[in-house]
Coordinates of C-alpha atoms and ligand atoms in Angstrom, one line a residue:
Chain A
X1 CA 71.0 -20.3 34.5
X2 CA 74.1 -18.7 35.0
X3 CA 74.6 -14.9 36.4
X4 CA 76.1 -14.0 33.0
X5 CA 72.9 -15.6 31.1
X6 CA 71.1 -13.3 33.3
X7 CA 73.2 -10.3 32.6
X8 CA 72.9 -10.9 28.9
X9 CA 69.3 -11.0 29.1
X10 CA 69.2 -7.9 30.8
X11 CA 71.6 -5.9 28.4
X12 CA 69.8 -7.2 25.4
X13 CA 66.6 -7.0 27.1
X14 CA 67.0 -2.9 27.9
X15 CA 69.0 -2.5 24.1
X16 CA 65.8 -3.7 22.9
X17 CA 63.6 -2.1 25.2
X18 CA 64.5 1.2 23.4
X19 CA 63.1 -0.6 20.1
X20 CA 59.8 -1.7 21.6
X21 CA 59.3 1.4 23.4
X22 CA 59.0 2.6 19.6
X23 CA 56.8 -0.4 18.5
X24 CA 54.5 0.4 21.7
X25 CA 54.1 3.9 20.2
X26 CA 53.0 2.6 16.9
X27 CA 51.2 -0.7 17.7
X28 CA 49.3 -0.1 20.8
X29 CA 49.0 4.0 20.8
X30 CA 48.7 5.0 17.2
X31 CA 46.8 1.3 16.2
X32 CA 49.2 0.9 13.6
X33 CA 51.1 -2.0 13.0
X34 CA 54.1 -0.7 11.7
X35 CA 56.5 -3.2 9.7
X36 CA 58.9 0.0 8.9
X37 CA 60.9 -1.6 12.0
X38 CA 62.2 -4.4 10.0
X39 CA 64.0 -1.7 8.1
X40 CA 64.8 1.3 10.5
X41 CA 66.6 -1.0 13.3
X42 CA 69.4 -2.1 10.8
X43 CA 69.4 1.5 9.2
X44 CA 70.2 2.5 13.0
X45 CA 72.8 0.2 12.7
X46 CA 74.2 0.9 9.3
X47 CA 74.4 4.7 10.1
X48 CA 76.1 4.4 13.3
X49 CA 78.7 2.0 12.2
X50 CA 79.7 3.7 9.2
X51 CA 80.4 6.5 11.0
X52 CA 82.3 4.9 13.6
X53 CA 84.4 2.6 11.2
X54 CA 85.5 5.4 9.2
X55 CA 86.7 7.3 12.5
X56 CA 83.9 9.3 13.3
X57 CA 82.6 10.5 16.4
X58 CA 80.4 7.7 17.9
X59 CA 77.9 10.3 19.4
X60 CA 77.6 11.8 16.3
X61 CA 76.8 8.4 14.8
X62 CA 74.2 7.7 17.2
X63 CA 72.4 10.9 16.9
X64 CA 72.5 10.5 12.8
X65 CA 70.9 7.1 13.4
X66 CA 68.1 9.0 15.4
X67 CA 67.4 11.2 12.4
X68 CA 68.0 8.5 9.7
X69 CA 65.1 6.6 11.8
X70 CA 62.7 9.3 11.8
X71 CA 63.1 10.2 8.2
X72 CA 62.4 6.4 7.9
X73 CA 59.1 6.8 10.1
X74 CA 58.1 10.1 8.2
X75 CA 58.0 8.1 4.7
X76 CA 56.0 5.7 6.2
X77 CA 53.5 8.3 7.8
X78 CA 53.6 10.3 4.0
X79 CA 52.8 6.8 1.9
X80 CA 50.1 6.1 4.6
X81 CA 48.4 9.6 5.2
X82 CA 49.1 11.1 1.7
X83 CA 49.1 8.2 -0.8
X84 CA 46.4 6.8 1.6
X85 CA 48.1 3.0 1.2
X86 CA 47.2 0.9 4.0
X87 CA 49.0 0.8 7.1
X88 CA 50.8 -2.5 6.1
X89 CA 51.7 -1.8 2.7
X90 CA 53.4 1.7 3.8
X91 CA 55.4 -0.1 6.0
X92 CA 56.4 -2.7 3.9
X93 CA 57.3 -0.4 1.2
X94 CA 59.7 1.7 3.7
X95 CA 61.0 -1.6 4.8
X96 CA 62.1 -3.1 1.5
X97 CA 63.4 0.6 0.3
X98 CA 65.2 0.5 3.4
X99 CA 67.0 -2.8 2.6
X100 CA 68.9 -1.0 -0.2
X101 CA 69.6 2.3 1.4
X102 CA 71.0 0.1 4.1
X103 CA 73.2 -1.8 1.5
X104 CA 74.2 1.9 0.2
X105 CA 75.2 3.1 3.5
X106 CA 77.6 0.5 4.5
X107 CA 78.7 0.0 1.2
X108 CA 78.8 -4.3 1.7
X109 CA 76.4 -6.5 3.9
X110 CA 78.4 -6.6 6.9
X111 CA 81.1 -3.9 8.9
X112 CA 82.6 -5.4 11.8
X113 CA 83.7 -2.7 14.9
X114 CA 86.6 -4.4 15.8
X115 CA 89.1 -2.2 17.8
X116 CA 86.6 0.6 16.8
X117 CA 85.9 3.0 19.8
X118 CA 82.4 2.9 20.3
X119 CA 79.9 5.2 22.2
X120 CA 80.2 2.2 25.1
X121 CA 83.9 2.4 25.1
X122 CA 83.9 6.7 25.5
X123 CA 81.3 6.2 28.6
X124 CA 83.9 3.4 29.9
X125 CA 86.5 6.3 30.0
X126 CA 84.5 8.2 32.3
X127 CA 84.2 5.5 34.6
X128 CA 87.5 3.6 34.9
X129 CA 86.9 2.1 38.1
X130 CA 83.5 0.3 37.4
X131 CA 83.4 -3.1 35.2
X132 CA 82.1 -2.9 31.6
X133 CA 80.1 -6.0 32.5
X134 CA 78.3 -3.6 35.1
X135 CA 78.7 -0.8 33.1
X136 CA 77.1 -1.5 30.3
X137 CA 73.6 -2.9 31.9
X138 CA 73.7 0.3 34.2
X139 CA 74.2 2.7 31.1
X140 CA 71.2 1.2 29.2
X141 CA 69.0 1.0 32.4
X142 CA 70.1 4.4 33.0
X143 CA 68.7 5.4 29.3
X144 CA 65.6 3.5 29.0
X145 CA 64.5 5.0 32.6
X146 CA 65.2 8.6 31.0
X147 CA 63.5 7.5 27.7
X148 CA 60.6 6.3 29.7
X149 CA 59.9 9.5 31.6
X150 CA 60.5 11.8 28.4
X151 CA 57.7 9.6 26.7
X152 CA 55.4 9.6 29.4
X153 CA 55.5 13.5 29.6
X154 CA 55.7 13.8 26.0
X155 CA 52.4 11.7 25.9
X156 CA 50.7 14.3 28.7
X157 CA 51.3 17.2 26.3
X158 CA 48.6 18.7 24.0
X159 CA 49.9 17.3 21.1
X160 CA 51.0 13.9 23.0
X161 CA 47.5 13.4 24.1
X162 CA 46.1 14.3 20.1
X163 CA 48.3 11.5 19.2
X164 CA 46.6 9.0 22.0
X165 CA 43.4 10.1 20.9
X166 CA 44.1 9.5 17.0
X167 CA 44.8 5.7 18.0
X168 CA 41.8 5.8 19.9
X169 CA 39.2 7.5 17.9
X170 CA 40.3 9.1 14.9
X171 CA 36.9 10.9 13.7
X172 CA 36.5 12.3 16.9
X173 CA 39.8 13.8 17.2
X174 CA 39.6 15.1 13.6
X175 CA 36.3 16.9 14.9
X176 CA 38.2 18.4 17.7
X177 CA 40.4 19.8 15.2
X178 CA 43.8 17.8 15.2
X179 CA 45.0 17.0 11.7
X180 CA 45.2 13.4 12.3
X181 CA 47.8 13.1 9.2
X182 CA 50.4 15.1 11.5
X183 CA 49.8 13.2 14.8
X184 CA 50.2 9.9 12.7
X185 CA 53.5 11.2 10.9
X186 CA 55.0 12.4 14.4
X187 CA 54.1 9.0 16.0
X188 CA 55.8 7.1 13.4
X189 CA 58.8 9.4 13.2
X190 CA 59.4 9.1 17.1
X191 CA 58.5 5.4 17.0
X192 CA 61.5 4.6 14.0
X193 CA 64.0 7.0 16.0
X194 CA 63.9 5.2 18.8
X195 CA 63.7 2.0 16.6
X196 CA 67.0 3.3 14.7
X197 CA 68.5 4.4 18.4
X198 CA 68.0 0.8 19.6
X199 CA 69.5 -0.5 16.3
X200 CA 72.7 1.8 16.6
X201 CA 73.5 0.6 20.2
X202 CA 73.1 -2.6 19.3
X203 CA 75.5 -2.8 16.6
X204 CA 78.0 -0.6 19.0
X205 CA 77.4 -3.6 22.0
X206 CA 77.6 -6.6 19.4
X207 CA 80.5 -5.1 17.6
X208 CA 79.0 -5.1 14.1
X209 CA 76.3 -4.2 11.5
X210 CA 74.8 -6.6 9.3
X211 CA 72.1 -5.7 6.5
X212 CA 70.1 -8.7 7.7
X213 CA 70.0 -7.8 11.5
X214 CA 66.7 -6.2 11.1
X215 CA 65.0 -9.6 10.1
X216 CA 62.3 -10.0 12.5
X217 CA 62.5 -6.9 14.7
X218 CA 58.5 -6.2 14.3
X219 CA 57.6 -9.7 15.7
X220 CA 60.1 -9.6 18.6
X221 CA 58.6 -5.8 19.4
X222 CA 55.1 -7.2 19.2
X223 CA 55.8 -9.9 21.2
X224 CA 57.6 -7.9 24.0
X225 CA 54.7 -5.4 24.0
X226 CA 52.0 -8.3 24.3
X227 CA 54.1 -10.2 27.2
X228 CA 54.7 -6.8 28.8
X229 CA 51.2 -5.5 29.1
X230 CA 49.7 -9.2 29.8
X231 CA 51.9 -9.3 33.2
X232 CA 51.2 -5.5 33.9
X233 CA 47.6 -4.9 33.2
X234 CA 47.2 -1.3 34.4
X235 CA 46.5 0.7 31.1
X236 CA 47.8 4.0 31.7
X237 CA 50.9 5.3 29.9
X238 CA 53.2 5.7 32.7
X239 CA 52.6 1.7 33.7
X240 CA 52.3 0.9 29.8
X241 CA 56.1 1.9 29.5
X242 CA 57.6 0.1 32.2
X243 CA 55.5 -2.9 30.9
X244 CA 56.8 -3.2 28.0
X245 CA 60.2 -2.8 28.7
X246 CA 59.5 -5.9 31.0
X247 CA 58.3 -7.4 28.3
X248 CA 61.2 -6.8 26.3
X249 CA 63.2 -8.1 29.2
X250 CA 61.2 -11.2 29.4
X251 CA 61.3 -12.3 25.9
X252 CA 65.0 -12.0 25.6
X253 CA 65.5 -14.1 28.6
X254 CA 63.2 -16.6 26.8
X255 CA 65.2 -16.2 23.6
X256 CA 68.5 -16.4 25.1
X257 CA 67.5 -19.5 27.0
X258 CA 65.9 -20.9 23.9
X259 CA 69.4 -20.4 22.1
X260 CA 71.4 -22.0 25.1
X261 CA 69.4 -24.8 26.3
X262 CA 67.2 -25.3 23.0
X263 CA 69.0 -28.0 22.0
X264 CA 68.6 -30.4 24.2
X265 CA 64.8 -30.3 22.6
X266 CA 66.0 -30.6 19.4
X267 CA 65.8 -26.8 18.6
X268 CA 68.4 -25.3 16.0
X269 CA 69.3 -21.5 16.2
X270 CA 67.2 -21.2 12.9
X271 CA 64.0 -21.9 15.2
X272 CA 64.2 -18.9 17.2
X273 CA 62.2 -16.6 14.5
X274 CA 59.6 -19.6 15.0
X275 CA 59.5 -19.5 18.5
X276 CA 59.4 -15.9 18.7
X277 CA 56.3 -16.0 16.5
X278 CA 54.8 -19.0 18.7
X279 CA 55.3 -16.5 21.4
X280 CA 53.1 -14.0 19.6
X281 CA 50.3 -16.3 18.8
X282 CA 50.4 -17.6 22.5
X283 CA 50.6 -14.3 23.9
X284 CA 47.5 -12.9 21.7
X285 CA 45.5 -15.8 22.3
X286 CA 45.3 -16.0 26.2
X287 CA 42.7 -13.4 26.7
X288 CA 40.6 -14.8 23.6
X289 CA 40.7 -18.5 25.5
X290 CA 40.3 -16.8 29.0
X291 CA 37.3 -15.3 27.6
X292 CA 36.0 -18.6 26.4
X293 CA 36.6 -20.3 29.4
X294 CA 34.7 -17.5 31.3
X295 CA 32.1 -17.5 29.2
X296 CA 31.6 -21.6 29.0
X297 CA 31.7 -21.4 33.0
X298 CA 29.4 -18.6 33.0
X299 CA 26.6 -20.6 32.2
X300 CA 27.4 -23.3 35.0
X301 CA 27.5 -20.4 37.4
X302 CA 24.8 -18.5 36.0
X303 CA 26.5 -15.8 35.7
X304 CA 25.0 -13.2 33.0
X305 CA 27.5 -10.4 33.7
X306 CA 30.2 -12.7 32.1
X307 CA 28.3 -13.9 29.3
X308 CA 27.6 -10.2 28.1
X309 CA 31.5 -9.1 28.7
X310 CA 32.5 -8.2 25.2
X311 CA 34.9 -6.0 26.8
X312 CA 37.7 -5.3 24.8
X313 CA 41.7 -5.6 26.2
X314 CA 43.8 -2.2 25.5
Chain B
X1 CA 26.0 34.1 9.5
X2 CA 26.4 30.8 8.1
X3 CA 25.7 30.9 4.1
X4 CA 24.8 27.7 2.0
X5 CA 24.3 28.1 -1.6
X6 CA 23.8 25.7 -4.2
X7 CA 25.4 22.9 -2.2
X8 CA 25.3 19.8 -4.0
X9 CA 26.9 16.4 -3.3
X10 CA 27.2 13.2 -4.6
X11 CA 28.4 9.7 -3.5
X12 CA 29.9 7.2 -6.0
X13 CA 29.7 9.4 -8.8
X14 CA 29.9 8.3 -12.3
X15 CA 29.1 4.9 -11.3
X16 CA 25.7 2.6 -11.3
X17 CA 25.6 3.2 -7.7
X18 CA 25.3 7.3 -7.9
X19 CA 23.3 8.9 -5.2
X20 CA 22.6 12.7 -5.4
X21 CA 22.5 13.2 -1.7
X22 CA 22.2 16.8 -1.4
X23 CA 20.9 18.5 -4.4
X24 CA 21.3 22.2 -4.9
X25 CA 20.4 23.2 -1.2
X26 CA 20.1 26.9 0.0
X27 CA 20.0 28.0 3.5
X28 CA 20.8 31.2 5.4
X29 CA 21.4 31.3 8.8
X30 CA 21.5 34.1 11.4
X31 CA 23.6 34.5 14.5
X32 CA 21.5 33.0 17.4
X33 CA 19.0 30.9 15.3
X34 CA 18.4 27.5 16.5
X35 CA 17.0 25.5 13.4
X36 CA 15.6 22.1 13.7
X37 CA 15.9 19.7 10.5
X38 CA 13.5 17.0 9.7
X39 CA 13.2 14.6 7.4
X40 CA 12.9 11.1 6.1
X41 CA 15.6 8.5 6.1
X42 CA 18.4 9.2 3.4
X43 CA 17.0 12.5 3.0
X44 CA 20.4 14.0 3.2
X45 CA 20.2 15.5 6.8
X46 CA 23.7 13.9 8.0
X47 CA 25.6 14.5 4.8
X48 CA 24.7 18.3 5.1
X49 CA 26.1 18.5 8.6
X50 CA 29.1 16.9 7.4
X51 CA 29.8 18.9 4.9
X52 CA 29.3 21.8 6.9
X53 CA 31.8 20.4 9.3
X54 CA 34.0 19.4 6.5
X55 CA 34.5 15.7 7.1
X56 CA 32.7 15.6 3.5
X57 CA 33.7 17.8 0.7
X58 CA 30.6 19.1 -1.9
X59 CA 30.9 18.6 -5.6
X60 CA 29.2 22.0 -6.0
X61 CA 28.2 25.0 -4.0
X62 CA 29.6 27.1 -1.1
X63 CA 29.5 27.5 2.4
X64 CA 30.1 30.6 3.6
X65 CA 30.8 31.7 7.3
X66 CA 30.8 35.3 8.3
X67 CA 31.4 36.3 4.8
X68 CA 34.6 33.7 4.5
X69 CA 34.2 31.0 2.4
X70 CA 34.9 27.5 4.3
X71 CA 33.5 25.2 1.5
X72 CA 36.7 23.4 1.0
X73 CA 38.7 24.2 4.4
X74 CA 39.9 20.6 6.2
X75 CA 37.5 19.5 9.0
X76 CA 40.3 20.2 11.5
X77 CA 40.7 23.6 11.0
X78 CA 36.7 24.2 10.9
X79 CA 36.8 22.6 14.2
X80 CA 38.0 26.1 15.9
X81 CA 34.5 26.9 15.4
X82 CA 32.1 23.9 15.1
X83 CA 31.2 21.7 18.0
X84 CA 29.5 18.5 16.8
X85 CA 27.3 15.9 18.4
X86 CA 26.6 12.4 16.6
X87 CA 24.0 10.0 16.7
X88 CA 26.3 7.3 18.3
X89 CA 27.4 8.1 21.9
X90 CA 30.5 6.1 20.9
X91 CA 31.7 8.5 18.3
X92 CA 31.9 11.5 20.4
X93 CA 34.7 10.4 22.9
X94 CA 37.9 8.3 23.2
X95 CA 36.9 5.4 25.3
X96 CA 40.6 4.8 26.3
X97 CA 41.3 7.9 27.4
X98 CA 40.1 9.3 30.6
X99 CA 37.0 12.1 31.3
X100 CA 39.5 14.8 31.8
X101 CA 41.8 14.2 28.9
X102 CA 38.4 13.9 26.7
X103 CA 37.7 17.2 28.1
X104 CA 41.0 19.0 27.5
X105 CA 41.1 17.3 23.8
X106 CA 38.0 19.1 23.2
X107 CA 38.8 22.4 24.8
X108 CA 42.1 23.2 23.1
X109 CA 41.4 23.3 19.2
X110 CA 44.1 24.8 17.6
X111 CA 48.1 25.0 17.7
X112 CA 48.4 21.9 19.8
X113 CA 52.1 22.3 21.3
X114 CA 54.3 20.9 24.1
X115 CA 52.4 22.5 27.1
X116 CA 51.1 19.9 29.5
X117 CA 47.5 19.3 28.2
X118 CA 46.0 18.9 31.6
X119 CA 46.8 21.1 35.0
X120 CA 45.1 22.1 38.3
X121 CA 42.9 25.0 36.9
X122 CA 41.6 23.0 33.9
X123 CA 40.8 20.2 36.3
X124 CA 39.1 22.4 38.7
X125 CA 37.3 24.0 35.5
X126 CA 36.3 20.7 34.5
X127 CA 35.0 19.8 37.8
X128 CA 32.8 22.5 38.2
X129 CA 31.2 22.3 34.7
X130 CA 30.8 18.6 35.0
X131 CA 28.8 19.2 38.5
X132 CA 26.6 21.4 36.4
X133 CA 25.4 18.0 34.6
X134 CA 24.1 16.9 37.6
X135 CA 25.5 13.2 36.8
X136 CA 28.3 12.5 39.3
X137 CA 31.3 12.8 36.5
X138 CA 33.0 15.2 38.5
X139 CA 33.8 12.6 41.3
X140 CA 36.8 10.6 38.9
X141 CA 38.2 12.7 36.5
X142 CA 40.1 9.9 35.9
X143 CA 37.9 7.5 35.1
X144 CA 38.2 5.9 31.4
X145 CA 35.2 7.3 29.3
X146 CA 34.8 3.8 28.1
X147 CA 33.3 2.7 31.1
X148 CA 30.3 5.4 31.3
X149 CA 27.0 4.6 30.0
X150 CA 25.6 6.3 26.9
X151 CA 24.1 8.8 28.2
X152 CA 26.9 9.7 30.6
X153 CA 28.9 9.9 27.3
X154 CA 26.6 11.4 25.3
X155 CA 26.3 14.5 27.9
X156 CA 29.8 14.7 28.1
X157 CA 30.0 15.0 24.1
X158 CA 27.3 17.8 24.5
X159 CA 29.7 19.7 26.9
X160 CA 32.5 19.0 24.7
X161 CA 31.1 20.7 21.7
X162 CA 30.1 23.7 23.6
X163 CA 32.9 24.3 26.1
X164 CA 34.9 26.2 23.6
X165 CA 32.4 28.5 22.9
X166 CA 31.9 27.4 19.2
X167 CA 30.2 29.8 16.4
X168 CA 28.2 26.6 15.2
X169 CA 26.6 23.3 17.2
X170 CA 25.9 20.4 14.9
X171 CA 23.4 18.0 16.8
X172 CA 22.7 15.0 14.6
X173 CA 19.8 13.0 16.0
X174 CA 21.9 13.1 19.1
X175 CA 19.3 11.7 21.4
X176 CA 17.9 8.9 19.2
X177 CA 20.2 6.1 20.5
X178 CA 19.4 7.0 24.2
X179 CA 17.0 5.4 26.7
X180 CA 13.8 8.0 27.2
X181 CA 15.5 9.1 30.6
X182 CA 19.2 9.9 29.0
X183 CA 16.9 11.1 25.9
X184 CA 15.2 13.9 28.3
X185 CA 18.3 14.6 30.2
X186 CA 20.6 15.1 27.2
X187 CA 17.7 17.6 25.9
X188 CA 17.6 19.3 28.9
X189 CA 21.3 20.0 28.6
X190 CA 21.2 21.0 25.1
X191 CA 18.5 23.6 25.9
X192 CA 20.7 25.0 28.7
X193 CA 23.7 25.0 26.9
X194 CA 22.4 26.9 23.8
X195 CA 20.5 29.4 26.4
X196 CA 23.9 30.2 27.7
X197 CA 25.0 31.2 24.2
X198 CA 21.9 32.9 23.7
X199 CA 22.1 35.3 20.3
X200 CA 25.6 34.3 19.2
X201 CA 25.4 31.1 18.6
X202 CA 24.1 28.9 15.2
X203 CA 22.5 25.7 16.1
X204 CA 21.5 22.9 13.7
X205 CA 19.7 20.0 15.3
X206 CA 18.8 16.8 13.1
X207 CA 15.6 15.2 14.8
X208 CA 13.3 12.3 13.9
X209 CA 10.8 13.7 16.7
X210 CA 8.4 16.2 15.1
X211 CA 7.3 17.2 18.2
X212 CA 10.8 18.0 19.0
X213 CA 11.4 19.7 15.9
X214 CA 8.4 22.2 16.9
X215 CA 9.2 22.7 20.5
X216 CA 12.9 23.1 20.4
X217 CA 14.9 26.3 18.7
X218 CA 13.0 29.0 16.4
X219 CA 12.9 27.5 12.8
X220 CA 12.3 24.2 11.4
X221 CA 13.3 23.1 7.8
X222 CA 12.3 20.0 6.5
X223 CA 14.5 18.1 3.6
X224 CA 13.7 15.7 1.0
X225 CA 16.1 14.0 -1.4
X226 CA 19.0 16.5 -1.0
X227 CA 16.7 19.5 -0.9
X228 CA 15.4 22.2 1.5
X229 CA 11.6 21.7 0.9
X230 CA 10.2 23.5 3.7
X231 CA 11.2 26.2 6.0
X232 CA 9.3 27.8 8.9
X233 CA 10.0 30.4 11.7
X234 CA 8.7 33.2 13.7
X235 CA 5.3 33.7 14.6
X236 CA 4.2 31.4 11.7
X237 CA 6.0 28.7 13.2
X238 CA 4.2 28.8 16.6
X239 CA 0.7 28.7 14.8
X240 CA 1.5 25.0 13.3
X241 CA 1.4 21.8 14.7
X242 CA 2.7 18.1 14.0
X243 CA -0.1 17.2 12.0
X244 CA 0.2 20.6 9.7
X245 CA 3.9 19.4 9.4
X246 CA 3.2 15.9 8.4
X247 CA 0.4 17.1 5.5
X248 CA 2.9 19.7 4.5
X249 CA 5.5 17.0 4.1
X250 CA 3.4 14.4 2.2
X251 CA 2.1 17.4 -0.2
X252 CA 5.4 18.9 -0.8
X253 CA 6.6 15.5 -1.6
X254 CA 3.9 14.6 -4.2
X255 CA 4.7 17.9 -5.9
X256 CA 8.4 17.4 -6.4
X257 CA 8.0 13.8 -7.5
X258 CA 5.2 15.2 -10.0
X259 CA 8.0 18.1 -10.9
X260 CA 10.5 15.1 -11.4
X261 CA 8.1 13.4 -13.5
X262 CA 7.8 16.3 -15.8
X263 CA 11.2 17.1 -16.2
X264 CA 11.9 13.1 -17.0
X265 CA 8.8 12.9 -19.2
Ligands
ADP1 N1 29.3 7.5 2.8 C1 28.5 7.1 1.5 N2 28.3 6.4 1.0 C2 27.3 6.6 -0.3 N3 26.3 6.9 0.0 C3 26.2 7.6 1.1 C4 27.2 7.8 1.9 N4 26.5 8.1 3.1 C5 25.2 8.7 2.7 N5 24.8 8.2 1.5 C6 23.4 8.4 1.0 O1 23.3 9.6 0.9 C7 21.7 9.7 1.2 C8 21.6 10.6 2.2 O2 22.2 9.8 3.5 P1 22.0 10.7 4.7 O3 22.7 11.9 4.8 O4 22.5 9.9 5.5 O5 20.8 11.2 5.1 P2 19.5 10.9 6.9 O6 20.9 11.4 7.7 O7 19.0 12.2 5.9 O8 18.9 9.9 6.8 C9 21.4 8.2 0.9 O9 20.7 7.8 0.3 C10 22.5 7.5 1.7 O10 22.0 6.1 1.4
MG2 MG1 21.5 10.7 9.3

């Protein structure tokens, strides 16, 4: 393994880490598997790229990407809460409509940013002495840490706690005076804003936006969340937000290694999606398999406590 | 004053499975009333409480609280004045949140904003309140509620339903799922909490236990097939015992059955 490979994994892990924080909010906090992200990730990329490509301010483009992502989340939220569609269907509908919207925004399936000034180059101007190779990971590390602490703070506010409670015991929090339609919409809005921000940065980092670049975002997000929380098992928001970013780093490292060395095992680049799904399945089945093993061995050890252990993992 | 007039609720209306759960139900409740509600399974007791809390919407009728019509007000808005405890101890608390977070959620019931949900004054307050329960819950406020026993969770729910000084307290067989000891404890807590607010709280308590129904509160309502069939309070109530209640119940049921037959026949 080379330094450059690790550096790539670090950069991408952090950029996608922003998206993973978003997926964490819906999947883990709201208990809402949100498929919108397959559309809101390229939405962020499309908005930012379009503005930068037409000579606009990259900061403005990135900001508008966040707004666009929030709107996407709100649409899914409205479909789910007002029209009472299931969470999966609501996400699928928004994701699909976003495909057309993204094409409209971009005007064509692919926009390169070659020779255009992105936010990353603007930042570079302020740090002329640091090489881009180090500036990029530092910048994203800084950004992810700020986002992490902002989220931690948000989820300890009155409204943040109500959102957590919505995912934990919806009936209870409604009987305690929270409008759960509202808390769900806020959560989806926040989540997709982060996902779109991640898309906006990824397009500026990789130098292009493509209408198909969102494919598999959900699965990548889920894999990262699941890997992260099986590595760090402390169930508080403070540790969870660290865990899922670490999950994102591990996931990207696995993907980059698979891409770089996978051909020796006969893998092709097209197999990456299959690998990420396998990762999700394996990560999800570990607690179940572990429980089975505990269960079976408990008979040999006479451990009644383990036989009764029906505890769910958060 | 809580006034319920002509309240009617169907489930699965206009289908072969149609159920008339609440049938032209009337009740006037004064401030300070502690009503125990009895009735056989399926009589509509839980549905009545759900209609009062706004978890269900009626097909007909009216619910007024202090003169204001609240019949169709959403549940989350009524939560400002209504505290609830359910039969299932798992329903009243959020298992993956801590004791202090659960309590904080129950205290702030409207206009939740970006203020911090917890601070040291709240924690101090929670500690002193929890120590009154004498269950040792005050020792670790950060403990996840899912790790507590059913009795402990129900005691917490009781606290959450009363700490914010509601106008109405709705208890739906809230001791039925507990072991006898916890059940006794929760009843004691219930009496203490209601006593604290003597005079300005309306309490409706559904129970299966006839003895409880006569020992607690100042008034007893009997429900059958969605109707209020028997309502007793004051001196009259002090004179009766369980046997009288049971006899009354079968007599009224039969009478209603005959009336039904007459209408149908
Ligand atoms: N969600 C529901 N859907 C259909 N029928 C219901 C529903 N909830 C209650 N019922 C019916 O309404 C009637 C009253 O139920 P309920 O209020 O739970 O009775 P109780 O609490 O007095 O035992 C019963 O016949 C019950 O089967
Ligand atoms: Mg019931």
